[in-house]
Short mmCIF file of C-alpha atoms in Angstrom, two decimals:
data_model
loop_
_atom_site.label_atom_id
_atom_site.label_comp_id
_atom_site.label_asym_id
_atom_site.label_seq_id
_atom_site.Cartn_x
_atom_site.Cartn_y
_atom_site.Cartn_z
CA UNK A 223 -33.67 25.49 -27.42
CA UNK A 224 -36.00 28.24 -28.55
CA UNK A 225 -34.85 29.80 -31.78
CA UNK A 226 -33.91 33.46 -31.61
CA UNK A 227 -33.84 35.56 -34.80
CA UNK A 228 -30.56 36.88 -35.82
CA UNK A 229 -29.79 40.54 -35.32
CA UNK A 230 -26.84 42.54 -36.69
CA UNK A 231 -26.34 43.97 -33.20
CA UNK A 232 -25.01 40.60 -32.25
CA UNK A 233 -21.85 41.34 -34.33
CA UNK A 234 -20.85 44.22 -31.95
CA UNK A 235 -17.82 43.77 -29.81
CA UNK A 236 -18.48 43.60 -26.08
CA UNK A 237 -15.02 42.47 -24.98
CA UNK A 238 -12.02 40.37 -25.68
CA UNK A 239 -10.94 36.88 -24.85
CA UNK A 240 -7.29 36.94 -23.61
CA UNK A 241 -5.16 34.68 -25.88
CA UNK A 242 -1.51 33.92 -25.13
CA UNK A 243 0.66 35.15 -28.02
CA UNK A 244 -1.83 37.64 -29.37
CA UNK A 245 -0.78 41.31 -29.33
CA UNK A 246 -4.16 42.90 -30.36
CA UNK A 247 -5.97 42.32 -27.12
CA UNK A 248 -7.19 38.78 -27.94
CA UNK A 249 -10.20 37.26 -29.61
CA UNK A 250 -13.35 39.49 -30.12
CA UNK A 251 -16.27 38.65 -27.91
CA UNK A 252 -19.57 39.29 -29.62
CA UNK A 253 -22.97 40.54 -28.31
CA UNK A 254 -24.61 37.08 -28.33
CA UNK A 255 -28.35 36.59 -27.51
CA UNK A 256 -27.61 33.89 -24.97
CA UNK A 257 -24.43 33.37 -22.87
CA UNK A 258 -21.55 31.35 -24.40
CA UNK A 259 -21.95 28.86 -21.60
CA UNK A 260 -25.64 28.36 -22.42
CA UNK A 261 -24.67 27.92 -26.06
CA UNK A 262 -21.86 25.36 -25.18
CA UNK A 263 -24.31 23.19 -23.13
CA UNK A 264 -26.90 23.21 -25.91
CA UNK A 265 -24.18 22.17 -28.28
CA UNK A 266 -23.04 19.24 -26.07
CA UNK A 267 -26.65 18.21 -25.43
CA UNK A 268 -27.38 17.86 -29.14
CA UNK A 269 -29.91 20.71 -28.97
CA UNK A 270 -29.54 23.20 -31.73
CA UNK A 271 -27.03 25.84 -30.50
CA UNK A 272 -27.44 29.50 -31.49
CA UNK A 273 -24.05 29.42 -33.19
CA UNK A 274 -21.12 27.12 -33.71
CA UNK A 275 -18.86 27.25 -30.62
CA UNK A 276 -15.74 29.12 -31.74
CA UNK A 277 -13.39 29.40 -28.75
CA UNK A 278 -15.99 31.34 -26.72
CA UNK A 279 -14.18 30.39 -23.53
CA UNK A 280 -12.00 31.66 -20.74
CA UNK A 281 -8.91 29.59 -20.60
CA UNK A 282 -7.10 29.61 -17.22
CA UNK A 283 -3.74 27.88 -16.92
CA UNK A 284 -2.45 29.44 -13.74
CA UNK A 285 1.26 30.07 -12.88
CA UNK A 286 0.94 28.02 -9.71
CA UNK A 287 1.00 24.84 -11.86
CA UNK A 288 4.68 24.40 -12.87
CA UNK A 289 3.73 22.73 -16.28
CA UNK A 290 2.06 25.95 -17.49
CA UNK A 291 5.20 27.94 -16.96
CA UNK A 292 7.41 25.11 -18.39
CA UNK A 293 5.26 24.95 -21.48
CA UNK A 294 5.13 28.75 -21.91
CA UNK A 295 1.32 28.80 -21.71
CA UNK A 296 0.29 30.76 -18.57
CA UNK A 297 -3.10 32.36 -18.99
CA UNK A 298 -4.59 34.17 -16.10
CA UNK A 299 -5.41 37.71 -14.82
CA UNK A 300 -1.75 38.82 -14.81
CA UNK A 301 0.26 36.19 -16.76
CA UNK A 302 3.93 35.80 -16.09
CA UNK A 303 6.61 36.40 -18.62
CA UNK A 304 8.46 33.28 -17.42
CA UNK A 305 8.71 30.52 -20.01
CA UNK A 306 10.39 27.17 -19.81
CA UNK A 307 12.03 25.52 -16.83
CA UNK A 308 11.12 22.55 -14.66
CA UNK A 309 7.64 21.11 -14.88
CA UNK A 310 5.81 19.61 -11.92
CA UNK A 311 8.05 16.48 -12.03
CA UNK A 312 11.30 18.31 -12.51
CA UNK A 313 11.72 17.64 -16.23
CA UNK A 314 13.49 20.62 -17.74
CA UNK A 315 11.84 22.37 -20.65
CA UNK A 316 13.43 24.90 -22.99
CA UNK A 317 11.41 27.64 -24.55
CA UNK A 318 12.09 28.50 -28.25
CA UNK A 319 10.89 31.87 -29.15
CA UNK A 320 10.92 31.09 -32.84
CA UNK A 321 8.44 28.17 -32.33
CA UNK A 322 6.56 29.95 -29.55
CA UNK A 323 6.66 26.81 -27.44
CA UNK A 324 8.81 24.53 -25.33
CA UNK A 325 10.38 21.15 -25.54
CA UNK A 326 12.05 18.86 -23.06
CA UNK A 327 15.74 19.31 -22.87
CA UNK A 328 17.12 16.63 -25.21
CA UNK A 329 19.54 13.96 -24.07
CA UNK A 330 18.82 14.10 -20.37
CA UNK A 331 15.96 11.46 -19.83
CA UNK A 332 15.03 10.93 -16.18
CA UNK A 333 14.09 7.32 -16.73
CA UNK A 334 15.66 4.52 -18.77
CA UNK A 335 13.49 1.64 -17.42
CA UNK A 336 9.95 2.34 -16.25
CA UNK A 337 10.46 -0.22 -13.46
CA UNK A 338 12.57 2.34 -11.70
CA UNK A 339 9.94 5.04 -11.66
CA UNK A 340 9.16 4.90 -7.93
CA UNK A 341 12.81 5.53 -7.18
CA UNK A 342 13.34 8.24 -9.66
CA UNK A 343 10.17 10.26 -10.17
CA UNK A 344 9.12 12.52 -7.52
CA UNK A 345 5.43 13.36 -7.47
CA UNK A 346 4.32 16.96 -6.77
CA UNK A 347 2.45 17.86 -3.63
CA UNK A 348 -0.44 19.40 -5.50
CA UNK A 349 -2.31 20.26 -2.42
CA UNK A 350 0.55 22.65 -1.25
CA UNK A 351 0.13 24.90 -4.36
CA UNK A 352 -1.36 28.32 -3.47
CA UNK A 353 -4.89 27.59 -4.88
CA UNK A 354 -6.59 29.96 -2.61
CA UNK A 355 -4.26 32.82 -3.49
CA UNK A 356 -4.58 32.09 -7.23
CA UNK A 357 -8.32 31.99 -6.93
CA UNK A 358 -8.37 35.41 -5.30
CA UNK A 359 -6.07 36.92 -7.96
CA UNK A 360 -8.34 35.54 -10.72
CA UNK A 361 -11.78 36.52 -9.47
CA UNK A 362 -12.28 39.18 -12.14
CA UNK A 363 -10.59 37.05 -14.89
CA UNK A 364 -13.08 34.24 -14.57
CA UNK A 365 -16.15 36.42 -13.86
CA UNK A 366 -18.95 36.52 -16.41
CA UNK A 367 -20.98 34.07 -18.43
CA UNK A 368 -18.33 32.25 -20.42
CA UNK A 369 -17.37 28.63 -20.27
CA UNK A 370 -14.16 28.34 -18.22
CA UNK A 371 -11.54 25.85 -19.43
CA UNK A 372 -8.26 24.60 -18.03
CA UNK A 373 -5.56 22.60 -19.78
CA UNK A 374 -3.63 19.56 -18.69
CA UNK A 375 -0.35 19.60 -20.56
CA UNK A 376 1.65 16.32 -20.93
CA UNK A 377 -1.13 13.68 -20.47
CA UNK A 378 -0.01 10.01 -20.23
CA UNK A 379 2.06 9.17 -23.25
CA UNK A 380 3.47 12.65 -23.51
CA UNK A 381 4.36 12.53 -19.83
CA UNK A 382 6.16 9.30 -20.45
CA UNK A 383 8.02 10.84 -23.32
CA UNK A 384 9.13 13.72 -21.06
CA UNK A 385 10.59 11.19 -18.62
CA UNK A 386 12.20 8.90 -21.16
CA UNK A 387 12.49 10.55 -24.67
CA UNK A 388 10.14 9.32 -27.44
CA UNK A 389 11.79 6.08 -28.66
CA UNK A 390 12.11 4.56 -25.07
CA UNK A 391 8.57 5.72 -24.18
CA UNK A 392 7.14 4.04 -27.26
CA UNK A 393 9.06 0.86 -26.55
CA UNK A 394 7.93 0.78 -22.98
CA UNK A 395 4.32 0.60 -24.02
CA UNK A 396 4.96 -2.75 -25.75
CA UNK A 397 7.72 -4.24 -23.54
CA UNK A 398 6.20 -7.04 -21.44
CA UNK A 399 8.85 -6.47 -18.70
CA UNK A 400 7.86 -2.82 -18.37
CA UNK A 401 4.08 -3.15 -18.88
CA UNK A 402 3.03 -3.46 -15.30
CA UNK A 403 5.25 -0.55 -14.25
CA UNK A 404 3.84 1.67 -17.03
CA UNK A 405 0.28 0.94 -15.70
CA UNK A 406 1.31 1.76 -12.20
CA UNK A 407 2.92 4.94 -13.35
CA UNK A 408 -0.11 5.92 -15.41
CA UNK A 409 -2.43 5.22 -12.40
CA UNK A 410 -0.28 7.46 -10.18
CA UNK A 411 -0.51 10.18 -12.91
CA UNK A 412 -4.21 9.91 -13.08
CA UNK A 413 -4.70 10.20 -9.33
CA UNK A 414 -2.56 13.36 -9.37
CA UNK A 415 -4.46 14.87 -12.42
CA UNK A 416 -7.76 14.16 -10.56
CA UNK A 417 -6.54 16.24 -7.61
CA UNK A 418 -5.67 19.02 -10.00
CA UNK A 419 -9.12 18.85 -11.61
CA UNK A 420 -10.73 19.10 -8.19
CA UNK A 421 -8.67 22.00 -7.15
CA UNK A 422 -9.42 23.76 -10.56
CA UNK A 423 -13.17 23.17 -9.83
CA UNK A 424 -12.93 24.75 -6.40
CA UNK A 425 -10.64 27.61 -7.37
CA UNK A 426 -11.82 28.59 -10.82
CA UNK A 427 -15.25 26.81 -11.21
CA UNK A 428 -14.10 25.26 -14.45
CA UNK A 429 -16.53 23.91 -16.99
CA UNK A 430 -14.05 22.15 -19.28
CA UNK A 431 -10.82 20.17 -19.02
CA UNK A 432 -8.54 20.02 -22.09
CA UNK A 433 -6.30 16.91 -21.94
CA UNK A 434 -3.15 16.96 -24.08
CA UNK A 435 -1.86 13.63 -25.24
CA UNK A 436 -0.38 13.17 -28.83
CA UNK A 437 -1.06 9.72 -30.24
CA UNK A 438 -0.02 9.91 -33.79
CA UNK A 439 2.53 11.05 -36.37
CA UNK A 440 1.89 12.79 -39.69
CA UNK A 441 1.00 9.48 -41.25
CA UNK A 442 -0.41 7.08 -38.62
CA UNK A 443 -0.84 6.43 -34.98
CA UNK A 444 2.15 5.79 -32.83
CA UNK A 445 0.80 2.40 -31.67
CA UNK A 446 -1.83 -0.12 -32.36
CA UNK A 447 -5.49 0.01 -31.27
CA UNK A 448 -4.77 -2.97 -29.03
CA UNK A 449 -1.95 -1.17 -27.32
CA UNK A 450 -4.03 1.97 -26.90
CA UNK A 451 -7.03 0.12 -25.53
CA UNK A 452 -4.85 -1.83 -23.04
CA UNK A 453 -2.19 0.67 -22.01
CA UNK A 454 -3.89 4.13 -22.37
CA UNK A 455 -7.63 4.01 -22.65
CA UNK A 456 -8.52 2.70 -19.15
CA UNK A 457 -6.62 5.61 -17.56
CA UNK A 458 -8.03 8.31 -19.78
CA UNK A 459 -11.52 6.89 -19.16
CA UNK A 460 -10.96 7.37 -15.41
CA UNK A 461 -10.29 11.06 -16.13
CA UNK A 462 -13.38 11.30 -18.42
CA UNK A 463 -15.53 9.67 -15.82
CA UNK A 464 -14.27 11.93 -13.02
CA UNK A 465 -14.83 15.00 -15.08
CA UNK A 466 -18.42 13.87 -15.83
CA UNK A 467 -19.03 13.10 -12.13
CA UNK A 468 -18.15 16.79 -11.41
CA UNK A 469 -20.12 18.13 -14.35
CA UNK A 470 -16.94 19.07 -16.27
CA UNK A 471 -16.64 18.68 -20.03
CA UNK A 472 -13.75 16.51 -21.27
CA UNK A 473 -12.02 17.79 -24.37
CA UNK A 474 -9.16 15.84 -25.97
CA UNK A 475 -6.18 17.45 -27.65
CA UNK A 476 -4.29 14.79 -29.63
CA UNK A 477 -2.14 15.59 -32.64
CA UNK A 478 -1.40 13.24 -35.50
CA UNK A 479 -3.07 11.07 -38.16
CA UNK A 480 -5.27 9.05 -35.84
CA UNK A 481 -8.53 8.82 -37.81
CA UNK A 482 -8.38 4.97 -37.86
CA UNK A 483 -8.76 5.22 -34.01
CA UNK A 484 -11.89 7.30 -33.83
CA UNK A 485 -14.02 4.33 -32.94
CA UNK A 486 -12.02 3.58 -29.70
CA UNK A 487 -11.47 7.21 -28.92
CA UNK A 488 -15.17 7.95 -29.14
CA UNK A 489 -16.06 4.80 -27.08
CA UNK A 490 -14.72 6.04 -23.72
CA UNK A 491 -16.90 9.10 -23.46
CA UNK A 492 -14.74 11.94 -24.57
CA UNK A 493 -16.99 14.90 -25.27
CA UNK A 494 -14.94 16.96 -27.78
CA UNK A 495 -11.89 16.46 -29.98
CA UNK A 496 -10.46 18.73 -32.67
CA UNK A 497 -8.36 16.46 -34.99
CA UNK A 498 -5.53 17.85 -37.04
CA UNK A 499 -6.06 18.53 -40.81
CA UNK A 500 -4.27 15.40 -42.03
CA UNK A 501 -7.21 13.33 -40.86
CA UNK A 502 -10.31 12.96 -43.03
CA UNK A 503 -12.54 14.94 -40.60
CA UNK A 504 -15.55 14.85 -42.85
CA UNK A 505 -15.44 11.00 -42.89
CA UNK A 506 -15.02 11.02 -39.17
CA UNK A 507 -17.98 13.37 -38.81
CA UNK A 508 -20.19 11.26 -41.00
CA UNK A 509 -19.43 8.09 -39.10
CA UNK A 510 -19.04 9.36 -35.57
CA UNK A 511 -20.29 13.01 -35.31
CA UNK A 512 -23.29 11.83 -33.20
CA UNK A 513 -20.84 10.01 -30.71
CA UNK A 514 -18.24 12.72 -30.26
CA UNK A 515 -18.13 16.42 -30.92
CA UNK A 516 -15.46 17.05 -33.62
CA UNK A 517 -13.70 20.21 -34.18
CA UNK A 518 -12.79 21.68 -37.54
CA UNK A 519 -9.89 24.09 -38.12
CA UNK A 520 -10.35 27.64 -39.23
CA UNK A 521 -7.89 28.82 -42.02
CA UNK A 522 -5.35 31.48 -41.06
CA UNK A 523 -5.01 34.44 -43.50
CA UNK A 524 -1.96 36.83 -43.90
CA UNK A 525 -2.56 40.42 -43.09
CA UNK A 526 -4.13 42.29 -45.89
CA UNK A 527 -6.36 39.50 -47.00
CA UNK A 528 -9.57 40.87 -48.50
CA UNK A 529 -12.53 40.63 -46.24
CA UNK A 530 -14.66 38.98 -48.85
CA UNK A 531 -12.08 36.14 -49.07
CA UNK A 532 -12.31 35.48 -45.33
CA UNK A 533 -16.17 35.64 -45.37
CA UNK A 534 -16.42 33.15 -48.19
CA UNK A 535 -13.86 30.90 -46.40
CA UNK A 536 -16.13 30.83 -43.31
CA UNK A 537 -19.07 29.82 -45.36
CA UNK A 538 -17.13 27.06 -47.04
CA UNK A 539 -15.73 25.79 -43.79
CA UNK A 540 -19.07 25.15 -42.11
CA UNK A 541 -21.12 24.02 -45.18
CA UNK A 542 -20.02 20.28 -45.26
CA UNK A 543 -20.89 19.91 -41.47
CA UNK A 544 -24.60 20.77 -41.48
CA UNK A 545 -26.28 17.56 -40.49
CA UNK A 546 -29.01 18.38 -37.85
CA UNK A 547 -28.04 16.93 -34.48
CA UNK A 548 -24.36 16.48 -35.49
CA UNK A 549 -22.80 19.74 -34.53
CA UNK A 550 -19.14 20.77 -34.76
CA UNK A 551 -16.92 23.38 -33.15
CA UNK A 552 -13.78 25.27 -33.80
CA UNK A 553 -11.37 27.05 -31.36
CA UNK A 554 -8.76 28.83 -33.65
CA UNK A 555 -7.64 31.59 -31.22
CA UNK A 556 -5.53 33.33 -33.82
CA UNK A 557 -8.42 34.03 -36.35
CA UNK A 558 -9.12 37.52 -37.45
CA UNK A 559 -12.22 39.56 -36.25
CA UNK A 560 -13.47 39.46 -39.90
CA UNK A 561 -13.46 35.61 -40.05
CA UNK A 562 -14.81 35.33 -36.53
CA UNK A 563 -17.82 37.45 -37.27
CA UNK A 564 -18.47 35.74 -40.53
CA UNK A 565 -18.28 32.26 -39.04
CA UNK A 566 -20.60 33.34 -36.26
CA UNK A 567 -23.24 34.93 -38.60
CA UNK A 568 -23.08 32.02 -40.99
CA UNK A 569 -23.59 29.35 -38.32
CA UNK A 570 -26.37 31.48 -36.61
CA UNK A 571 -28.37 31.64 -39.88
CA UNK A 572 -27.67 28.04 -40.78
CA UNK A 573 -28.85 26.68 -37.43
CA UNK A 574 -31.96 28.87 -37.57
CA UNK A 575 -32.91 26.92 -40.77
CA UNK A 576 -32.72 23.51 -39.10
CA UNK A 577 -35.75 21.68 -37.72
#
């Protein structure tokens, strides 16, 4: 990409990115010299982007998908106030305003044995959802030159947890008597998710698909690499391959300490992943930053923090991740305007220096 000199005019506000939970109008959109979509594609193609991608996206998680209401994360032109309730499979979620999120109602698992899933789990008729009406309502919301992302909450293991509760879901992955049934269920889920992806492409022209599936605890993965490679990876890879066949970026959201799995996670073609801070992200970046785009987390500051503190933090944040051709991203939607501008300016100037 041709290098464009930095101008202070780029720091001017030209709009806001809507962010669920923010009361200040959202995240500031800057006067960038190229479109955020152009910058994102340069980033993914290992060309020097103008700046480090920093949540420069429009996220659409429409109300017509029941999971988005259940998980209290509807983002669209006129987002609903409804939070919690049944997801697309009928699992009941409870919204906790203190946590700002939802959890499955405890003690009421839908399944006790995965072998029974065909008799118990009713799959949604995805095609019957009002995609056309939703597309019309969101024409203005998705207009512009920003990458458009959607989110798939409750991937494969998370979905199994929503059906069974955690301990039984974890056991099902390693129970020989349930293994085949788990694979059949996961395949049915993948087929459903692919239909949702295709509808989102047609309705909203998405560029990115963020797939939620937590695979670790605070200290370690929930399961072995062998289990992950056999029971989960083949199905995630189908989704990755389908996204790529439709020119859609695949981003992983997976919480927990899973740095020991970076080799297998990167091996199935996932484009982007922002690990949680308990992982040694610098070590992962050094070893695998050329195979998968890793995200780094911006710090959050309390109100009243001096601007110079936030500006220095932005510089410190990006400094260790400055190897040409190994670019990182962040997408902390709650960062302040001060930090956002500082990170933008610092990355702009840093990338201009690279050959």
